[in-house]
Coordinates of N, CA, C and O in Angstrom, one line a residue:
M3 N 8.2 19.5 -0.4 CA 7.8 18.1 -0.2 C 6.4 17.8 0.5 O 6.2 18.4 1.4
E4 N 5.4 17.1 -0.4 CA 4.1 16.7 0.6 C 4.2 15.6 1.4 O 5.1 14.8 1.2
R5 N 3.2 15.3 2.4 CA 3.1 14.7 3.3 C 2.1 13.8 2.9 O 1.0 13.9 2.2
I6 N 2.5 12.1 2.9 CA 1.4 11.3 2.5 C 0.9 10.2 3.6 O 1.5 9.8 4.0
R7 N -0.6 10.2 3.3 CA -1.3 9.4 3.9 C -1.6 8.2 3.4 O -2.1 7.9 1.9
I8 N -0.8 7.0 4.1 CA -1.3 5.4 3.2 C -2.7 4.6 4.3 O -2.1 4.5 5.6
T9 N -3.4 4.3 3.6 CA -4.4 3.7 4.3 C -4.7 2.6 4.1 O -4.9 2.0 2.2
A10 N -4.6 1.3 4.7 CA -5.1 0.0 4.1 C -6.2 -0.2 4.3 O -6.9 -0.2 5.3
V11 N -7.2 -0.6 3.2 CA -8.3 -0.3 3.0 C -9.1 -1.8 2.9 O -10.0 -1.9 3.0
R12 N -8.0 -2.9 2.2 CA -8.8 -3.8 2.3 C -7.4 -5.3 2.2 O -6.5 -5.0 1.7
K13 N -7.9 -6.2 2.5 CA -6.6 -6.9 3.0 C -7.7 -8.5 2.7 O -8.4 -9.1 3.2
A14 N -6.7 -9.2 1.7 CA -7.8 -10.6 0.9 C -7.0 -11.4 1.6 O -5.5 -11.3 1.7
D15 N -7.6 -12.4 1.7 CA -6.2 -14.3 2.1 C -7.3 -15.2 1.5 O -8.5 -15.8 1.4
Y16 N -6.4 -15.8 0.3 CA -6.4 -16.6 -0.9 C -5.7 -18.4 -0.2 O -5.3 -18.6 -0.4
R17 N -7.0 -18.6 0.5 CA -7.2 -19.7 1.6 C -6.4 -21.1 0.7 O -5.4 -21.7 0.8
D18 N -6.8 -20.8 -0.5 CA -6.9 -21.8 -1.9 C -5.3 -22.1 -2.3 O -5.0 -22.8 -2.9
L19 N -4.9 -20.8 -2.7 CA -3.6 -20.5 -3.2 C -3.1 -20.7 -2.3 O -1.6 -21.6 -2.6
Q20 N -2.4 -20.4 -1.0 CA -1.7 -20.7 0.2 C -1.6 -22.1 0.0 O -0.4 -22.6 0.2
L21 N -2.7 -23.1 0.2 CA -2.7 -24.7 0.7 C -1.9 -25.3 -1.1 O -1.3 -25.8 -0.6
E22 N -2.5 -24.9 -2.1 CA -1.9 -25.2 -3.2 C -0.3 -25.1 -3.1 O 0.4 -25.8 -4.0
Y23 N 0.1 -23.4 -3.3 CA 1.3 -23.2 -3.6 C 2.0 -22.7 -2.7 O 3.9 -23.0 -2.7
E24 N 1.5 -22.3 -1.4 CA 2.9 -21.3 -0.5 C 3.1 -22.7 0.3 O 2.3 -23.7 1.1
N25 N 4.9 -22.6 0.8 CA 5.2 -23.3 1.7 C 4.7 -23.0 3.6 O 4.5 -22.1 3.3
P26 N 4.3 -24.0 4.5 CA 4.4 -23.3 5.6 C 5.0 -22.3 5.9 O 5.8 -22.9 6.0
I27 N 4.4 -21.4 6.5 CA 5.1 -20.2 7.5 C 4.6 -19.6 8.5 O 3.8 -19.8 8.7
E28 N 5.7 -19.5 9.4 CA 5.3 -18.8 10.9 C 4.3 -17.6 11.0 O 3.1 -17.6 11.6
H29 N 4.7 -16.9 10.1 CA 4.5 -15.0 10.2 C 4.2 -14.6 9.2 O 4.9 -14.7 7.9
T30 N 3.1 -14.2 9.1 CA 2.5 -13.9 7.6 C 2.1 -12.3 8.1 O 2.4 -11.8 9.4
C31 N 1.6 -11.5 7.1 CA 1.5 -9.8 7.1 C 0.9 -9.6 8.6 O -0.4 -10.0 9.0
D32 N 1.2 -8.7 8.9 CA 0.3 -8.1 10.2 C -0.4 -7.2 9.9 O -1.1 -6.4 11.0
V33 N -0.4 -6.4 9.1 CA -1.2 -5.2 7.9 C -2.7 -5.6 8.7 O -3.4 -6.6 8.2
R34 N -3.6 -4.2 9.3 CA -4.8 -4.5 9.7 C -5.5 -3.4 8.6 O -5.0 -2.6 8.6
E35 N -6.8 -3.9 8.3 CA -7.4 -2.9 7.3 C -7.8 -1.4 8.2 O -8.5 -2.0 9.5
G36 N -8.1 -0.5 7.9 CA -7.6 0.3 8.2 C -6.7 1.0 9.0 O -6.6 2.4 9.6
Q37 N -5.7 0.6 8.9 CA -4.2 1.2 9.7 C -3.9 1.9 8.9 O -4.0 2.1 7.7
V38 N -3.3 2.9 9.3 CA -2.8 4.4 8.7 C -1.3 4.8 9.0 O -1.0 4.6 10.2
W39 N -0.6 4.7 8.0 CA 0.7 5.3 8.3 C 0.8 6.8 7.5 O 0.2 7.0 6.7
I40 N 1.8 7.6 7.9 CA 2.0 8.8 7.1 C 3.7 8.5 6.5 O 4.2 8.4 7.5
S41 N 3.7 8.8 5.5 CA 5.1 9.2 5.2 C 5.5 10.8 4.6 O 4.8 11.8 4.1
E42 N 6.4 10.8 5.4 CA 7.4 12.4 5.3 C 8.1 12.3 4.1 O 9.1 12.1 3.9
G43 N 7.2 13.1 3.1 CA 7.9 13.0 1.8 C 7.9 11.4 1.2 O 7.0 10.5 1.1
F44 N 9.6 11.3 1.0 CA 9.5 9.8 0.3 C 9.8 8.9 1.3 O 10.5 7.7 1.1
K45 N 9.8 9.1 2.7 CA 10.5 8.3 3.7 C 9.3 7.1 4.2 O 8.2 7.6 4.1
K46 N 9.6 5.8 3.6 CA 8.9 4.6 4.0 C 8.7 5.0 5.9 O 9.8 5.0 6.4
P47 N 7.2 5.4 6.1 CA 7.1 4.3 7.5 C 7.0 3.7 8.4 O 7.7 2.8 8.0
E48 N 8.0 3.9 9.9 CA 8.5 3.2 10.5 C 7.7 2.4 10.6 O 6.1 2.7 11.1
G49 N 7.6 1.2 10.5 CA 6.9 -0.2 11.1 C 6.3 -0.9 9.4 O 5.4 -1.4 9.7
F50 N 6.6 -0.1 8.7 CA 5.8 -0.3 7.2 C 6.4 -1.4 6.5 O 7.2 -1.5 6.7
C51 N 5.9 -2.3 6.2 CA 6.2 -3.9 5.6 C 6.7 -3.3 4.3 O 6.7 -2.5 3.3
D52 N 8.2 -3.8 4.2 CA 9.2 -3.5 3.2 C 8.6 -4.0 1.8 O 8.6 -3.5 0.6
S53 N 8.6 -5.3 1.7 CA 7.9 -5.8 0.6 C 6.9 -4.7 0.1 O 6.7 -4.5 -1.2
A54 N 5.7 -4.4 1.3 CA 4.4 -3.5 0.4 C 4.8 -2.2 -0.1 O 4.7 -1.5 -0.8
W55 N 6.4 -1.9 1.1 CA 6.7 -0.4 0.6 C 7.5 -0.3 -1.0 O 7.4 0.5 -1.8
D56 N 7.8 -1.7 -1.2 CA 8.7 -1.8 -2.6 C 7.7 -1.5 -3.8 O 7.6 -1.2 -4.7
S57 N 6.2 -2.2 -3.7 CA 5.1 -1.9 -4.6 C 4.7 -0.8 -4.6 O 4.1 -0.1 -5.8
I58 N 4.8 0.1 -3.8 CA 3.7 1.9 -3.7 C 4.7 2.5 -3.9 O 4.1 3.7 -3.7
S59 N 5.9 2.7 -3.1 CA 7.2 3.5 -3.4 C 7.3 4.5 -4.5 O 7.3 5.5 -4.3
P60 N 7.0 4.0 -5.6 CA 7.4 5.0 -6.6 C 6.1 5.5 -7.0 O 6.0 7.0 -7.1
F61 N 4.9 5.7 -6.4 CA 3.5 6.4 -6.2 C 3.7 7.4 -5.1 O 3.3 8.3 -5.1
V62 N 3.9 7.0 -4.0 CA 4.6 7.8 -3.0 C 5.0 8.7 -3.5 O 5.3 10.4 -3.1
M63 N 6.4 8.4 -4.0 CA 7.1 9.5 -4.3 C 6.7 10.5 -5.5 O 7.2 11.6 -5.5
T64 N 6.0 10.0 -6.4 CA 5.3 11.0 -7.2 C 4.3 11.6 -6.5 O 4.6 13.2 -6.9
L65 N 3.8 11.5 -5.4 CA 2.8 12.4 -5.3 C 3.4 12.9 -4.1 O 2.9 14.5 -3.6
A66 N 4.6 12.8 -3.8 CA 5.4 13.9 -2.8 C 5.9 15.0 -3.1 O 6.1 15.8 -2.5
H67 N 6.7 14.6 -4.6 CA 6.8 15.3 -5.4 C 5.9 16.8 -6.1 O 6.4 17.4 -7.1
G68 N 4.7 16.4 -5.8 CA 3.6 17.0 -6.3 C 3.2 16.7 -7.8 O 1.8 16.9 -8.2
G69 N 3.4 15.5 -8.1 CA 2.7 14.6 -9.5 C 1.4 14.0 -8.7 O 0.8 14.1 -7.9
G70 N 0.6 13.6 -9.5 CA -0.3 12.7 -9.4 C -1.1 12.2 -10.9 O -0.7 12.6 -12.0
D71 N -2.7 12.2 -11.0 CA -3.1 12.3 -11.9 C -2.8 11.1 -13.0 O -2.4 11.2 -14.0
F72 N -2.4 10.0 -12.0 CA -1.9 8.8 -12.5 C -2.7 7.9 -13.8 O -3.8 8.0 -13.7
Y73 N -2.4 7.7 -14.9 CA -3.2 7.0 -16.0 C -4.0 7.9 -16.0 O -5.0 7.3 -16.8
D74 N -3.6 9.1 -16.5 CA -4.7 10.0 -17.2 C -6.3 10.0 -16.5 O -6.9 9.5 -17.4
G75 N -6.4 10.2 -15.4 CA -7.3 10.5 -14.8 C -8.1 9.1 -14.2 O -9.7 8.9 -13.9
W76 N -7.2 8.4 -13.6 CA -8.2 6.9 -13.3 C -8.6 7.5 -11.9 O -9.7 6.1 -11.3
M77 N -8.3 7.9 -10.9 CA -8.5 8.1 -9.7 C -9.5 9.4 -9.9 O -9.3 10.2 -10.3
K78 N -10.7 9.5 -9.2 CA -11.3 10.6 -8.9 C -10.3 11.6 -7.9 O -10.7 12.8 -8.5
N79 N -9.8 11.4 -7.1 CA -9.1 12.3 -6.3 C -7.3 12.4 -7.1 O -6.6 11.1 -7.1
K80 N -7.1 13.2 -7.9 CA -6.0 13.7 -8.7 C -4.5 13.6 -7.9 O -3.8 13.0 -8.7
K81 N -4.9 13.7 -6.5 CA -3.8 13.7 -5.4 C -3.7 12.1 -4.8 O -3.7 12.4 -3.7
S82 N -4.0 11.4 -5.5 CA -4.0 9.7 -4.7 C -3.8 8.6 -5.8 O -3.9 8.8 -6.7
A83 N -4.2 7.4 -5.3 CA -4.0 6.1 -6.1 C -4.4 5.2 -4.8 O -4.5 4.9 -3.7
M84 N -4.8 4.2 -5.6 CA -5.2 2.8 -4.8 C -4.0 1.4 -5.5 O -4.0 1.4 -6.6
I85 N -3.2 1.4 -4.6 CA -2.2 0.6 -5.3 C -2.2 -0.7 -3.9 O -2.4 -0.6 -2.6
S86 N -1.8 -2.1 -4.7 CA -2.1 -2.9 -3.8 C -0.4 -3.7 -3.7 O 0.0 -3.6 -4.5
C87 N 0.0 -4.7 -2.7 CA 1.4 -5.0 -2.2 C 1.5 -6.2 -3.3 O 0.3 -6.6 -3.8
N88 N 2.8 -6.7 -3.1 CA 2.9 -7.8 -4.4 C 2.6 -8.9 -3.4 O 3.4 -10.0 -4.5
D89 N 1.8 -9.2 -2.6 CA 1.5 -10.6 -1.8 C 0.4 -11.3 -2.7 O -0.5 -11.0 -2.3
G90 N 0.7 -12.2 -3.1 CA -0.3 -12.7 -3.9 C -1.4 -14.0 -3.2 O -2.1 -14.1 -4.0
F91 N -0.5 -14.1 -2.3 CA -1.5 -15.1 -1.3 C -2.5 -14.2 -0.5 O -3.2 -15.0 -0.1
R92 N -2.3 -12.8 0.2 CA -2.7 -12.4 1.1 C -2.4 -10.9 0.7 O -2.1 -10.2 1.7
P93 N -2.9 -10.1 -0.6 CA -2.7 -8.7 -0.8 C -3.0 -7.9 0.1 O -4.5 -7.8 0.3
V94 N -2.6 -6.5 0.3 CA -3.5 -5.8 1.2 C -3.4 -4.4 0.1 O -2.5 -4.0 -0.8
S95 N -4.7 -3.8 -0.3 CA -4.8 -2.4 -1.0 C -4.7 -1.2 -0.3 O -5.4 -1.5 1.0
F96 N -3.4 -0.8 -0.6 CA -3.4 1.1 0.3 C -4.1 1.5 -0.8 O -3.6 2.2 -1.9
Y97 N -4.7 3.1 0.1 CA -5.0 4.5 -0.7 C -4.0 5.2 -0.2 O -3.9 5.4 1.0
L98 N -3.7 5.7 -1.3 CA -2.3 6.5 -1.0 C -3.1 8.1 -1.1 O -3.7 8.2 -2.3
E99 N -2.7 9.0 -0.5 CA -3.4 10.5 -0.6 C -2.5 11.4 0.1 O -1.9 11.2 1.0
V100 N -2.5 12.3 -0.8 CA -1.7 13.9 0.0 C -2.5 14.2 0.8 O -3.8 14.7 0.9
I101 N -2.3 14.8 1.9 CA -2.8 15.3 3.2 C -2.3 16.7 2.7 O -1.1 17.0 2.7
E102 N -3.7 17.6 2.9 CA -3.5 19.0 2.4 C -3.5 19.5 3.7 O -4.4 19.4 4.5
D103 N -2.7 20.4 3.9 CA -2.6 21.0 4.9 C -3.1 22.1 5.4 O -3.4 23.0 4.2

């Protein structure tokens, strides 16, 4: 089973949507751009956001099992994917890639 590197490449922050639609909350997303996690096969990395994992895990599972080439040539690297978490107020884009040993 393949190891997968997960890199947070961009984090958006839609203040206008937060003010209009979101109830005030004390704790928001802790992910920082450039942060990296390693998934050993299909295991969620320790400390990785549960909600973000729900969004990216199908792609991690496919890559970990040797799959890829999502959507017939979407990515330049066939053993990778760019997936965002499902937070509409502060989404994070994650680059997933197979670690070639």
